[in-house]
Coordinates of C-alpha atoms in Angstrom, one line a residue:
M127 CA -18.3 -38.3 -8.0
P128 CA -19.3 -36.2 -5.0
Q129 CA -18.1 -37.7 -1.7
S130 CA -21.7 -37.3 -0.6
T131 CA -23.0 -39.9 -3.0
K132 CA -22.7 -43.7 -2.1
F133 CA -23.5 -46.5 -4.8
I134 CA -25.3 -49.8 -3.7
I135 CA -24.5 -52.4 -6.2
D136 CA -26.0 -56.0 -6.4
F137 CA -23.9 -58.5 -7.8
D138 CA -25.7 -61.3 -9.2
S139 CA -27.2 -60.3 -12.8
T140 CA -25.8 -57.1 -11.9
F141 CA -22.1 -56.7 -11.8
T142 CA -22.2 -59.9 -13.4
Q143 CA -24.2 -61.1 -16.2
V144 CA -25.0 -64.3 -14.3
E145 CA -26.6 -65.5 -11.3
A146 CA -23.5 -67.4 -9.4
L147 CA -25.5 -70.2 -7.9
D148 CA -26.5 -71.0 -11.4
I149 CA -23.2 -71.4 -12.4
L150 CA -21.9 -73.2 -9.4
G151 CA -24.5 -75.6 -10.0
E152 CA -23.4 -76.3 -13.7
I153 CA -19.9 -77.3 -11.9
S154 CA -21.2 -79.2 -9.2
L155 CA -24.0 -81.2 -10.7
A156 CA -21.5 -82.0 -13.6
G157 CA -21.9 -86.1 -14.3
D158 CA -25.4 -86.0 -12.4
P159 CA -27.8 -88.1 -14.2
Q160 CA -30.6 -85.4 -13.4
R161 CA -28.1 -82.5 -13.7
D162 CA -30.6 -80.6 -16.6
Q163 CA -33.6 -80.8 -14.3
K164 CA -31.6 -79.8 -11.3
L165 CA -30.6 -76.6 -13.1
R166 CA -33.8 -75.8 -14.3
A167 CA -35.2 -76.0 -10.8
I168 CA -32.5 -74.0 -9.5
A169 CA -33.0 -71.1 -12.1
D170 CA -36.7 -71.2 -11.4
I171 CA -36.1 -70.6 -7.4
T172 CA -33.6 -67.9 -8.5
D173 CA -36.1 -65.9 -10.6
K174 CA -38.8 -66.4 -8.0
G175 CA -36.5 -65.2 -5.1
M176 CA -35.3 -62.2 -7.8
D177 CA -39.1 -61.3 -8.3
G178 CA -40.1 -61.5 -4.8
S179 CA -42.7 -64.4 -5.6
L180 CA -40.4 -66.6 -3.0
T181 CA -38.9 -65.2 0.2
F182 CA -35.3 -65.1 -0.2
R183 CA -34.2 -67.6 2.6
E184 CA -36.4 -70.0 1.3
S185 CA -34.7 -69.7 -2.1
L186 CA -31.6 -69.9 -0.8
E187 CA -32.1 -72.9 1.1
L188 CA -33.8 -74.9 -1.7
R189 CA -30.9 -73.9 -4.0
L190 CA -28.3 -74.9 -1.7
E191 CA -30.0 -78.3 -1.2
I192 CA -30.0 -78.9 -4.6
L193 CA -26.6 -77.9 -5.3
S194 CA -24.4 -80.4 -3.3
A195 CA -21.2 -78.2 -3.8
S196 CA -17.7 -78.1 -2.3
K197 CA -15.3 -75.6 -1.1
G198 CA -12.8 -76.7 -4.1
Q199 CA -15.6 -75.8 -6.9
I200 CA -15.5 -72.4 -5.7
S201 CA -11.9 -71.7 -7.3
D202 CA -13.6 -73.0 -10.7
L203 CA -16.7 -70.9 -10.1
I204 CA -14.5 -67.7 -9.7
E205 CA -12.6 -68.2 -13.0
A206 CA -16.0 -68.6 -14.7
L207 CA -17.7 -65.4 -13.0
K208 CA -14.4 -63.4 -14.1
K209 CA -15.4 -63.8 -17.7
K210 CA -18.9 -63.0 -17.2
V211 CA -18.7 -59.6 -15.6
S212 CA -21.2 -57.1 -17.2
K213 CA -19.7 -55.3 -20.3
S214 CA -20.9 -51.8 -19.0
F215 CA -19.0 -52.8 -15.7
E216 CA -15.9 -53.9 -17.8
R217 CA -15.9 -50.5 -20.0
N218 CA -16.4 -48.3 -16.7
K219 CA -13.6 -49.9 -14.5
E220 CA -11.5 -47.1 -14.4
F221 CA -14.4 -44.8 -12.8
L222 CA -15.2 -48.0 -10.1
Q223 CA -11.6 -48.0 -9.1
E224 CA -11.2 -44.4 -9.0
N225 CA -14.3 -44.1 -6.8
S226 CA -13.7 -47.5 -4.9
N227 CA -14.3 -45.5 -1.4
D228 CA -17.8 -44.8 -2.1
I229 CA -18.9 -48.0 -3.9
Y230 CA -20.3 -51.1 -2.1
I231 CA -21.3 -54.5 -3.0
I232 CA -24.4 -55.4 -1.0
S233 CA -25.4 -59.3 -2.3
N234 CA -27.3 -62.1 -1.4
G235 CA -24.7 -64.0 -2.8
F236 CA -21.7 -65.1 -1.0
K237 CA -18.1 -63.2 -0.1
D238 CA -16.3 -66.6 -0.9
F239 CA -16.7 -65.9 -4.8
I240 CA -17.5 -62.3 -4.7
I241 CA -14.7 -60.6 -3.0
P242 CA -12.2 -62.1 -5.6
I243 CA -14.2 -60.6 -8.4
V244 CA -14.9 -57.0 -7.4
A245 CA -11.2 -57.0 -6.1
D246 CA -10.0 -56.5 -10.0
Y247 CA -12.5 -53.4 -10.1
G248 CA -10.6 -51.8 -7.0
I249 CA -13.7 -52.5 -4.6
Q250 CA -12.2 -52.9 -1.4
K251 CA -13.3 -56.0 0.7
D252 CA -14.4 -53.9 3.5
N253 CA -17.1 -52.7 1.4
V254 CA -18.5 -56.1 0.2
F255 CA -21.3 -57.1 2.2
A256 CA -22.9 -60.7 1.5
N257 CA -23.5 -64.3 2.5
E258 CA -20.9 -67.0 3.9
F259 CA -21.1 -70.4 3.5
I260 CA -20.7 -73.1 5.9
Y261 CA -18.4 -75.8 5.2
D262 CA -18.0 -79.6 7.1
Q263 CA -15.1 -81.5 7.6
L264 CA -14.7 -82.6 4.0
D265 CA -15.1 -79.2 2.8
R266 CA -18.8 -79.8 1.5
I267 CA -21.2 -76.8 1.5
V268 CA -23.5 -78.0 4.3
D269 CA -25.4 -74.3 5.5
F270 CA -25.1 -70.7 5.4
N271 CA -24.5 -68.1 8.3
R272 CA -28.1 -68.0 9.5
E273 CA -27.0 -64.5 11.7
N274 CA -25.9 -62.9 8.7
P275 CA -28.8 -60.4 8.1
L276 CA -28.4 -60.9 4.0
S277 CA -29.6 -64.5 4.8
K278 CA -32.7 -63.2 5.8
N279 CA -35.8 -61.6 4.2
N280 CA -35.6 -57.8 3.6
G281 CA -31.8 -58.3 4.6
K282 CA -29.9 -55.7 2.5
A283 CA -32.0 -52.8 3.9
E284 CA -31.0 -54.3 7.5
T285 CA -27.4 -54.3 6.4
I286 CA -27.5 -50.6 5.1
K287 CA -28.9 -49.7 8.6
Q288 CA -26.2 -51.6 10.5
I289 CA -23.1 -50.0 8.4
N290 CA -24.9 -46.4 8.6
L291 CA -23.8 -44.8 5.5
E292 CA -24.1 -41.1 5.3
G293 CA -25.0 -39.1 2.0
D294 CA -27.3 -39.9 -1.0
I295 CA -27.5 -43.4 -1.6
Y296 CA -28.3 -44.6 -5.1
V297 CA -29.2 -48.6 -5.5
I298 CA -28.3 -50.6 -8.7
G299 CA -29.7 -53.9 -9.1
D300 CA -32.1 -56.2 -11.0
G301 CA -33.9 -58.0 -8.2
Y302 CA -36.6 -56.8 -5.6
T303 CA -34.7 -57.3 -2.6
D304 CA -32.6 -54.1 -4.1
Y305 CA -35.6 -52.3 -4.7
E306 CA -36.5 -53.1 -1.0
I307 CA -33.6 -50.4 0.1
K308 CA -35.6 -47.9 -1.3
A309 CA -38.8 -49.1 -0.5
S310 CA -37.3 -49.1 3.3
G311 CA -36.7 -45.6 3.1
L312 CA -32.6 -45.9 3.0
A313 CA -31.8 -44.8 -0.4
N314 CA -32.5 -41.6 -2.7
K315 CA -32.8 -43.6 -5.9
F316 CA -33.3 -47.4 -7.1
Y317 CA -31.9 -48.1 -10.6
A318 CA -33.2 -51.2 -11.9
F319 CA -30.4 -52.5 -14.1
T320 CA -31.5 -54.2 -17.2
E321 CA -28.5 -55.2 -19.2
N322 CA -28.5 -58.6 -18.4
V323 CA -32.3 -59.4 -17.2
S324 CA -35.6 -57.4 -16.9
R325 CA -38.0 -58.1 -14.4
P326 CA -41.3 -56.4 -15.0
R327 CA -42.1 -56.5 -10.8
V328 CA -39.1 -54.8 -10.3
T329 CA -38.7 -52.5 -13.4
S330 CA -42.2 -51.0 -12.3
Q331 CA -40.9 -49.8 -9.1
A332 CA -37.7 -48.3 -10.3
D333 CA -36.9 -44.8 -10.3
H334 CA -35.1 -45.1 -13.4
I335 CA -34.5 -48.2 -15.6
A336 CA -31.2 -48.4 -16.6
P337 CA -30.1 -50.6 -19.5
S338 CA -26.3 -50.4 -18.7
L339 CA -23.8 -48.4 -15.9
D340 CA -23.3 -46.1 -18.8
E341 CA -26.8 -44.9 -18.3
I342 CA -26.4 -44.2 -14.9
L343 CA -23.4 -42.5 -14.7
Y344 CA -24.6 -40.5 -17.5
V345 CA -27.6 -39.3 -15.9
N346 CA -25.5 -38.4 -12.9
N347 CA -22.7 -36.5 -14.9
L348 CA -20.4 -38.9 -13.9
N349 CA -19.4 -40.6 -17.1
K350 CA -15.9 -39.6 -17.7
K351 CA -15.2 -42.5 -20.3
F352 CA -17.6 -42.1 -22.9
S353 CA -18.9 -38.4 -24.6
Y354 CA -22.1 -40.2 -25.1
P355 CA -23.7 -43.2 -23.2
K356 CA -23.9 -46.2 -25.1
S357 CA -27.4 -47.1 -23.9
R358 CA -28.7 -43.8 -25.8
I359 CA -27.2 -45.1 -29.1
K360 CA -30.1 -46.6 -30.9
V361 CA -29.8 -49.0 -33.6
L362 CA -32.2 -50.1 -36.4
L363 CA -31.1 -53.3 -38.2
L364 CA -33.2 -54.6 -41.1
E365 CA -33.6 -57.7 -43.5
N366 CA -32.9 -60.3 -41.3
V367 CA -29.3 -59.3 -39.7
H368 CA -27.7 -62.6 -38.3
Q369 CA -28.4 -62.7 -34.8
I370 CA -24.8 -62.7 -34.0
G371 CA -24.7 -58.7 -35.3
V372 CA -27.9 -58.1 -33.0
D373 CA -25.9 -59.5 -29.9
L374 CA -22.6 -57.7 -30.8
F375 CA -24.5 -54.4 -30.4
K376 CA -26.3 -55.5 -27.7
E377 CA -23.5 -56.6 -25.8
E378 CA -21.5 -53.0 -26.3
G379 CA -24.4 -51.7 -24.6
Y380 CA -26.5 -50.1 -27.4
E381 CA -30.4 -49.9 -27.8
V382 CA -31.1 -52.5 -30.6
E383 CA -34.5 -52.7 -32.8
V384 CA -34.6 -55.6 -35.2
I385 CA -37.4 -55.6 -38.3
S386 CA -37.0 -58.6 -40.6
S387 CA -38.1 -56.9 -43.9
A388 CA -36.6 -54.0 -46.0
M389 CA -38.5 -50.5 -45.4
S390 CA -39.6 -48.1 -48.3
E391 CA -38.3 -45.1 -48.3
E392 CA -41.4 -43.2 -46.5
E393 CA -41.3 -45.4 -43.8
L394 CA -37.4 -45.3 -43.3
C395 CA -37.7 -41.3 -43.2
E396 CA -40.1 -41.5 -40.2
K397 CA -37.8 -44.7 -38.4
I398 CA -34.6 -43.1 -38.7
K399 CA -35.0 -39.6 -37.0
N400 CA -33.8 -41.0 -33.8
I401 CA -31.5 -43.6 -35.1
S402 CA -27.9 -43.7 -34.7
I403 CA -26.6 -46.5 -36.4
L404 CA -28.5 -48.1 -39.2
G405 CA -27.7 -51.6 -40.3
I406 CA -29.2 -52.9 -44.0
R407 CA -28.5 -55.2 -46.3
S408 CA -29.4 -55.3 -50.4
K409 CA -32.7 -54.3 -50.3
T410 CA -33.1 -51.1 -48.2
N411 CA -32.6 -47.8 -50.1
V412 CA -30.9 -45.1 -48.2
T413 CA -31.6 -42.2 -50.3
K414 CA -31.0 -38.6 -49.7
K415 CA -34.4 -38.1 -48.3
V416 CA -33.9 -40.5 -46.0
L417 CA -30.8 -38.9 -45.0
E418 CA -32.2 -35.6 -44.6
N419 CA -34.3 -36.8 -41.9
A420 CA -31.5 -38.8 -40.2
N421 CA -30.5 -35.9 -37.6
R422 CA -28.5 -38.4 -35.3
L423 CA -27.1 -41.1 -37.6
L424 CA -23.6 -41.9 -37.0
S425 CA -22.9 -44.8 -39.3
I426 CA -24.4 -47.0 -41.6
G427 CA -23.6 -50.6 -42.0
A428 CA -24.2 -52.6 -45.4
F429 CA -24.2 -56.4 -44.2
C430 CA -23.3 -57.2 -47.6
I431 CA -20.7 -56.2 -50.5
G432 CA -22.5 -53.5 -52.4
T433 CA -23.1 -50.1 -51.1
N434 CA -25.0 -48.8 -54.2
Q435 CA -28.1 -48.9 -52.7
I436 CA -26.8 -46.0 -50.0
D437 CA -26.3 -42.1 -51.3
L438 CA -22.7 -42.2 -50.1
E439 CA -22.4 -38.5 -51.4
T440 CA -24.8 -37.4 -49.1
C441 CA -23.4 -39.5 -46.1
Q442 CA -20.2 -38.0 -46.8
E443 CA -22.0 -34.5 -46.5
K444 CA -23.6 -35.3 -43.3
G445 CA -20.9 -36.9 -42.1
I446 CA -22.2 -40.4 -41.5
A447 CA -19.5 -43.3 -41.7
V448 CA -20.6 -46.3 -44.1
F449 CA -19.1 -49.7 -43.7
N450 CA -19.5 -52.8 -45.6
A451 CA -18.3 -56.7 -45.5
P452 CA -16.4 -56.7 -49.1
F453 CA -14.6 -60.4 -48.0
S454 CA -17.2 -61.9 -45.5
N455 CA -19.2 -64.0 -48.2
T456 CA -17.0 -64.2 -51.2
R457 CA -16.2 -67.9 -50.7
S458 CA -20.3 -68.4 -50.3
V459 CA -20.7 -66.5 -54.0
V460 CA -17.8 -68.2 -55.8
E461 CA -19.3 -72.0 -54.7
M462 CA -22.9 -70.6 -56.0
A463 CA -21.0 -69.9 -59.1
I464 CA -19.2 -72.9 -59.7
A465 CA -22.4 -75.2 -58.7
E466 CA -24.8 -73.3 -61.3
I467 CA -22.0 -73.4 -64.2
I468 CA -21.9 -77.4 -63.6
F469 CA -26.0 -77.4 -63.3
L470 CA -26.3 -75.5 -66.4
M471 CA -23.7 -77.1 -68.7
R472 CA -25.6 -80.4 -67.5
S473 CA -29.3 -79.3 -67.8
F474 CA -29.8 -80.5 -64.1
A475 CA -32.4 -78.2 -63.3
D476 CA -34.4 -79.0 -66.3
K477 CA -33.7 -82.7 -65.9
S478 CA -34.9 -82.6 -62.3
V479 CA -38.2 -80.8 -62.8
A480 CA -38.9 -83.5 -65.5
M481 CA -38.3 -86.2 -63.0
H482 CA -40.6 -84.3 -60.5
Q483 CA -43.5 -84.5 -63.2
G484 CA -42.7 -88.3 -64.0
K485 CA -40.9 -87.9 -67.2
W486 CA -37.6 -90.1 -67.6
D487 CA -35.1 -88.3 -70.2
K488 CA -31.5 -90.4 -69.8
S489 CA -29.5 -88.6 -72.5
A490 CA -26.3 -87.1 -72.8
S491 CA -27.3 -84.5 -75.7
G492 CA -26.6 -80.9 -74.6
S493 CA -24.6 -82.1 -71.5
F494 CA -20.8 -81.2 -71.2
E495 CA -17.9 -81.2 -68.4
I496 CA -16.4 -78.0 -67.4
R497 CA -13.0 -79.6 -67.7
G498 CA -11.4 -77.6 -70.5
K499 CA -14.0 -75.1 -71.3
K500 CA -13.5 -71.1 -71.2
L501 CA -14.5 -69.3 -68.5
G502 CA -14.9 -65.4 -68.7
I503 CA -14.9 -63.4 -65.6
I504 CA -16.4 -59.7 -65.9
G505 CA -15.2 -58.2 -62.9
Y506 CA -11.8 -59.4 -61.2
G507 CA -12.3 -58.2 -57.8
N508 CA -12.3 -60.3 -54.5
I509 CA -15.1 -62.6 -55.9
G510 CA -13.9 -62.4 -59.6
A511 CA -10.3 -63.5 -58.4
Q512 CA -11.3 -66.6 -55.9
L513 CA -13.4 -67.8 -58.5
S514 CA -10.7 -68.1 -61.2
V515 CA -8.6 -69.8 -58.8
L516 CA -11.3 -72.4 -58.0
A517 CA -12.2 -72.7 -61.7
E518 CA -9.0 -73.2 -62.9
N519 CA -8.4 -76.0 -60.3
M520 CA -11.1 -77.7 -61.6
G521 CA -9.7 -77.7 -65.2
M522 CA -11.3 -74.7 -66.9
N523 CA -9.2 -72.1 -69.0
V524 CA -9.9 -68.8 -67.5
F525 CA -10.0 -65.1 -68.9
Y526 CA -11.3 -62.1 -67.1
Y527 CA -12.0 -58.4 -67.8
D528 CA -11.8 -55.4 -65.4
V529 CA -11.8 -51.6 -66.3
I530 CA -9.1 -51.7 -63.7
E531 CA -5.7 -53.1 -63.7
K532 CA -5.8 -56.3 -61.7
L533 CA -3.2 -58.9 -61.4
A534 CA -3.9 -62.3 -62.6
L535 CA -3.8 -65.2 -60.4
G536 CA -2.7 -68.7 -61.4
N537 CA -2.8 -69.3 -65.1
A538 CA -5.7 -66.8 -65.9
T539 CA -5.4 -64.4 -68.8
K540 CA -6.2 -60.8 -69.0
L541 CA -8.1 -59.8 -71.9
N542 CA -8.4 -56.0 -73.0
S543 CA -12.1 -55.6 -74.2
L544 CA -15.4 -56.9 -73.1
E545 CA -16.0 -58.0 -76.5
E546 CA -12.9 -60.0 -76.7
L547 CA -14.0 -61.9 -73.7
L548 CA -17.6 -62.2 -74.8
S549 CA -16.7 -63.6 -78.2
T550 CA -14.0 -66.2 -76.7
C551 CA -15.5 -67.7 -73.9
D552 CA -18.1 -70.7 -73.3
I553 CA -19.2 -69.5 -69.8
I554 CA -19.8 -65.6 -68.7
S555 CA -20.0 -65.1 -65.2
L556 CA -20.7 -61.2 -63.7
H557 CA -19.0 -60.1 -60.7
V558 CA -18.9 -56.2 -61.2
D559 CA -20.2 -53.5 -58.5
G560 CA -23.1 -51.6 -58.5
R561 CA -22.3 -48.2 -59.7
K562 CA -24.7 -46.6 -62.2
D563 CA -22.2 -47.3 -65.0
N564 CA -22.5 -50.7 -65.0
K565 CA -26.7 -50.6 -65.8
N566 CA -26.7 -53.0 -68.8
I567 CA -23.3 -53.9 -69.6
I568 CA -24.9 -57.2 -70.6
G569 CA -27.3 -55.8 -73.3
K570 CA -28.8 -57.0 -76.7
K571 CA -25.4 -56.2 -78.5
E572 CA -23.3 -58.1 -75.8
I573 CA -25.7 -61.2 -75.7
A574 CA -25.4 -61.3 -79.5
A575 CA -21.6 -61.0 -79.3
M576 CA -21.8 -64.0 -77.1
K577 CA -20.8 -67.5 -78.4
K578 CA -23.9 -69.5 -79.7
G579 CA -24.7 -72.2 -77.0
S580 CA -22.6 -70.3 -74.1
I581 CA -24.3 -69.6 -71.0
L582 CA -24.4 -66.2 -68.4
V583 CA -24.3 -66.7 -64.7
N584 CA -25.5 -63.0 -62.9
L585 CA -24.5 -63.1 -59.0
S586 CA -23.7 -59.3 -59.3
R587 CA -26.1 -56.9 -59.4
G588 CA -29.8 -57.0 -60.9
H589 CA -29.3 -54.1 -63.1
V590 CA -26.3 -55.1 -65.1
V591 CA -28.1 -57.4 -68.0
E592 CA -30.9 -56.5 -69.9
I593 CA -33.6 -59.0 -68.6
P594 CA -35.7 -58.8 -72.0
A595 CA -32.6 -59.4 -74.2
L596 CA -31.6 -62.3 -72.0
K597 CA -34.8 -63.7 -72.4
D598 CA -34.9 -63.4 -76.1
A599 CA -31.3 -65.1 -76.2
I600 CA -32.6 -68.4 -74.3
L601 CA -35.6 -68.8 -76.1
S602 CA -33.9 -68.4 -79.6
G603 CA -31.3 -71.0 -78.6
H604 CA -28.6 -68.3 -79.0
L605 CA -28.0 -69.1 -75.0
A606 CA -27.8 -72.4 -73.8
G607 CA -29.0 -71.4 -70.3
C608 CA -28.4 -68.9 -67.8
A609 CA -28.4 -68.5 -63.6
V610 CA -29.7 -65.4 -62.2
D611 CA -29.7 -64.2 -58.6
V612 CA -30.4 -60.7 -58.7
F613 CA -32.9 -58.8 -60.5
P614 CA -33.6 -54.9 -61.3
E615 CA -36.7 -55.2 -59.0
E616 CA -36.9 -57.5 -55.8
P617 CA -39.4 -58.5 -53.7
K618 CA -38.8 -56.3 -49.8
N619 CA -39.4 -59.4 -48.0
N620 CA -40.6 -63.1 -48.4
S621 CA -44.4 -62.6 -48.6
E622 CA -44.2 -60.3 -51.7
P623 CA -44.5 -62.2 -54.7
F624 CA -41.5 -62.5 -57.4
V625 CA -42.4 -61.3 -61.0
S626 CA -39.9 -61.8 -63.7
E627 CA -39.8 -62.3 -67.5
L628 CA -37.3 -65.2 -66.8
I629 CA -39.8 -67.3 -65.1
G630 CA -40.4 -70.3 -67.0
L631 CA -37.4 -70.6 -69.6
P632 CA -35.6 -73.5 -70.3
N633 CA -32.2 -74.2 -68.4
T634 CA -32.8 -71.0 -66.3
I635 CA -31.8 -71.3 -62.6
L636 CA -33.3 -68.2 -60.8
T637 CA -32.6 -68.0 -56.7
P638 CA -33.7 -65.2 -54.6
H639 CA -30.6 -63.3 -54.0
I640 CA -28.7 -65.8 -51.9
G641 CA -25.3 -65.9 -53.4
G642 CA -23.9 -64.8 -50.0
S643 CA -26.7 -66.3 -47.8
T644 CA -24.7 -69.2 -46.2
L645 CA -24.6 -69.5 -42.8
E646 CA -20.9 -69.2 -42.5
A647 CA -21.0 -66.0 -45.0
Q648 CA -23.9 -64.3 -42.7
E649 CA -22.0 -65.0 -39.6
N650 CA -18.6 -63.9 -40.8
I651 CA -20.7 -60.5 -42.3
A652 CA -22.5 -60.1 -38.8
R653 CA -19.1 -60.1 -36.8
F654 CA -17.4 -57.6 -39.3
V655 CA -19.9 -55.1 -39.5
P656 CA -20.6 -54.0 -36.3
G657 CA -16.8 -54.6 -35.4
K658 CA -15.9 -52.0 -37.8
I659 CA -18.9 -49.5 -36.7
M660 CA -18.1 -49.9 -32.9
E661 CA -14.3 -49.4 -33.4
Y662 CA -15.2 -46.0 -35.4
I663 CA -17.4 -44.7 -33.0
N664 CA -15.2 -45.7 -29.7
T665 CA -11.9 -45.1 -31.3
G666 CA -12.6 -43.0 -34.5
N667 CA -11.1 -45.5 -36.8
T668 CA -12.1 -45.4 -40.4
Y669 CA -10.5 -48.3 -41.4
N670 CA -12.5 -50.1 -44.0
S671 CA -14.9 -47.2 -44.5
V672 CA -16.1 -46.9 -47.9
N673 CA -17.0 -43.1 -48.1
F674 CA -14.6 -41.7 -45.4
P675 CA -10.7 -41.5 -45.7
N676 CA -9.2 -44.5 -44.0
I677 CA -7.5 -44.0 -40.8
Q678 CA -6.3 -46.8 -38.9
L679 CA -5.5 -45.2 -35.1
P680 CA -3.4 -46.5 -32.3
F681 CA -4.9 -47.0 -29.2
L682 CA -6.0 -43.9 -27.1
K683 CA -4.2 -43.5 -24.0
D684 CA -4.0 -40.9 -21.4
A685 CA -5.5 -38.5 -23.5
H686 CA -8.6 -36.9 -25.1
R687 CA -9.2 -37.7 -28.9
L688 CA -10.8 -34.9 -30.9
I689 CA -12.1 -36.3 -34.0
H690 CA -13.0 -33.4 -37.0
L691 CA -14.6 -34.1 -40.1
H692 CA -14.7 -31.3 -42.7
Q693 CA -15.1 -30.4 -46.5
N694 CA -11.5 -30.6 -48.3
E695 CA -10.5 -27.3 -48.3
P696 CA -7.1 -25.8 -47.5
G697 CA -6.4 -24.7 -44.4
V698 CA -8.3 -26.4 -42.0
L699 CA -5.8 -28.3 -40.2
A700 CA -3.9 -24.9 -39.6
K701 CA -6.9 -23.7 -38.0
I702 CA -7.1 -26.6 -35.8
N703 CA -3.8 -26.2 -34.8
Q704 CA -4.0 -22.6 -34.2
I705 CA -6.7 -22.7 -32.0
L706 CA -5.1 -25.5 -30.0
A707 CA -1.8 -23.4 -30.1
N708 CA -4.0 -20.4 -28.6
Y709 CA -5.2 -22.3 -25.7
E710 CA -1.9 -23.8 -24.6
I711 CA -3.2 -27.4 -25.4
N712 CA -0.5 -30.0 -26.3
I713 CA -0.9 -32.4 -29.2
V714 CA -0.1 -35.8 -28.3
G715 CA -0.8 -37.4 -31.7
Q716 CA -2.3 -36.1 -35.0
Y717 CA -3.6 -38.1 -38.0
L718 CA -5.2 -36.6 -41.5
K719 CA -6.4 -38.4 -44.4
T720 CA -8.4 -36.4 -47.3
N721 CA -10.2 -37.5 -50.3
E722 CA -11.7 -35.5 -53.1
R723 CA -14.5 -34.3 -51.2
I724 CA -13.9 -34.5 -47.3
G725 CA -10.9 -34.3 -44.6
Y726 CA -10.6 -36.7 -41.8
V727 CA -8.6 -35.1 -38.5
I728 CA -8.0 -37.1 -35.5
T729 CA -6.3 -35.2 -32.7
D730 CA -4.9 -36.4 -29.4
I731 CA -4.3 -33.9 -27.0
D732 CA -3.5 -33.9 -23.1
K733 CA -6.3 -34.4 -20.7
A734 CA -6.1 -30.7 -19.9
Y735 CA -8.3 -28.5 -22.2
S736 CA -10.5 -25.6 -21.9
P737 CA -14.2 -26.0 -23.0
D738 CA -14.0 -23.0 -25.2
A739 CA -11.3 -24.6 -27.1
I740 CA -13.9 -27.2 -27.9
D741 CA -16.2 -24.6 -29.2
E742 CA -13.9 -23.0 -31.4
L743 CA -13.2 -26.2 -33.1
K744 CA -16.8 -26.9 -33.5
T745 CA -17.3 -23.3 -35.6
I746 CA -14.3 -23.9 -37.9
K747 CA -15.5 -23.0 -41.6
G748 CA -16.6 -26.1 -43.6
T749 CA -17.0 -28.6 -40.5
I750 CA -19.5 -31.2 -41.2
R751 CA -19.2 -33.0 -37.8
F752 CA -16.9 -33.0 -34.1
R753 CA -16.8 -35.9 -31.7
M754 CA -15.1 -36.1 -28.6
L755 CA -13.7 -39.6 -27.1
Y756 CA -12.1 -39.7 -23.8

């Protein structure tokens, strides 16, 4: 950072995510019968003071009166605030430490808790200007130092005059009092910091609205830690991705847009042009045409198990890493399969409908226990294998068929052909993936091969069962029932009508693609997928990617990380290393993984390097994408 530049940083809701006095209120008012009412009053007073509708001194007096806090509670406050430092300040701790001489905290908060927090980030005690509590003999907070200019209106501007800073002054803050520094002619720029809170009256006065510290460092060419500001990574999340996923991306500093429904190809072609990360579920198709418009796309997250709705080959060609959630909703799907098997074997669905129509049909006809019945599982992956275990524990005899050799769990029996499985079992449950080869694997011929009176459960993909053939088998009585959760054509959102030949069939359970739609599953998925995407962007780690060679990387330390994605052709690694050798760049570590189409090389180098070397690495023949991490 140029020596002439000074950064003035606010503390509450800027350096930390919260207003410290609000947190002190939660501590000091614990046990107070009017706690909630008083906390709401404190928060309201804080907001009025920050947006300028109440003078600062008035807001301070009113809050301290309500707080009734003591010196001993300040220690608890400090511990709470240490966990509430703004994410972008945590990310840029190294920058703050390296430039501590030129960074000042000027706050209307209190030194008692500010100094211990910012000290961890290298900020000097003498560079902290804030208010001071006054305690009585019992260490109760009874007042504040009224001579301190920061306890008065326009106190920040007055403080800067007193300390007489030289050079360019940039102010970073969320409140109107921060803007007043610029308004007084004492700062060159005012950055409205909106990572934690956005106040319209403040942002309207800003030279630049900064959603994070990364953004401020980037626009001033000071961003050493990240090659691209996180605030400029735009995330588009479709189809009601769980709020946890939204929050994780926002906490990372990304700009997030959420749309509740799926999008058509035309809509997505237009929307995706400036998107860096796309999050979808099963209804959105990411086609070659869509990807041709995705000029900035780094990664796609499938917040589900399947990825057949994504053109993975084109993603490889364009260097777009795809991640899914292969395990996160396994239990939810398995429990639904078990429930539906029981319902179908007892005709519960039809009996329930009849009861709602006033019909009493107390009969054991066509009702069976599942104990001792033969369950046939097609597809013995994560879901099929866990279904096998639960079904066996309930007394079922389990058989399975998979095109890939899989280890049988428990007493399950592997059968060598689909035909043998269909003719052997009383219940068939489908758990295959969405590849094109699986289209209509259960068609007219396969249904005819099933035992008369058996049932079919499909919780896998809509196109794997021939629907007209299934309808005929139910109506003819060849199959005693079926449960279908997935369909060849599904509505894009809840407002579109559902159309299917299966509607109204006897002993037929139809559900709207909700196999994995439990709170637990959606929370697991919402944590897993963003975690993998952010790890890829931050470290280059591709572990669990469905279309990139999987590399699990060590933590980057004291080095630059060069990420080179290329077509899998002979000699690329040699060319990379020759360029580095020509520029006398030392390799700290190197990792290579390939698949049949692409190669993925991670090279950690000493921090000293020539920009010309980077330019040459980008022009190696066959290069798909090149990134640098710091």
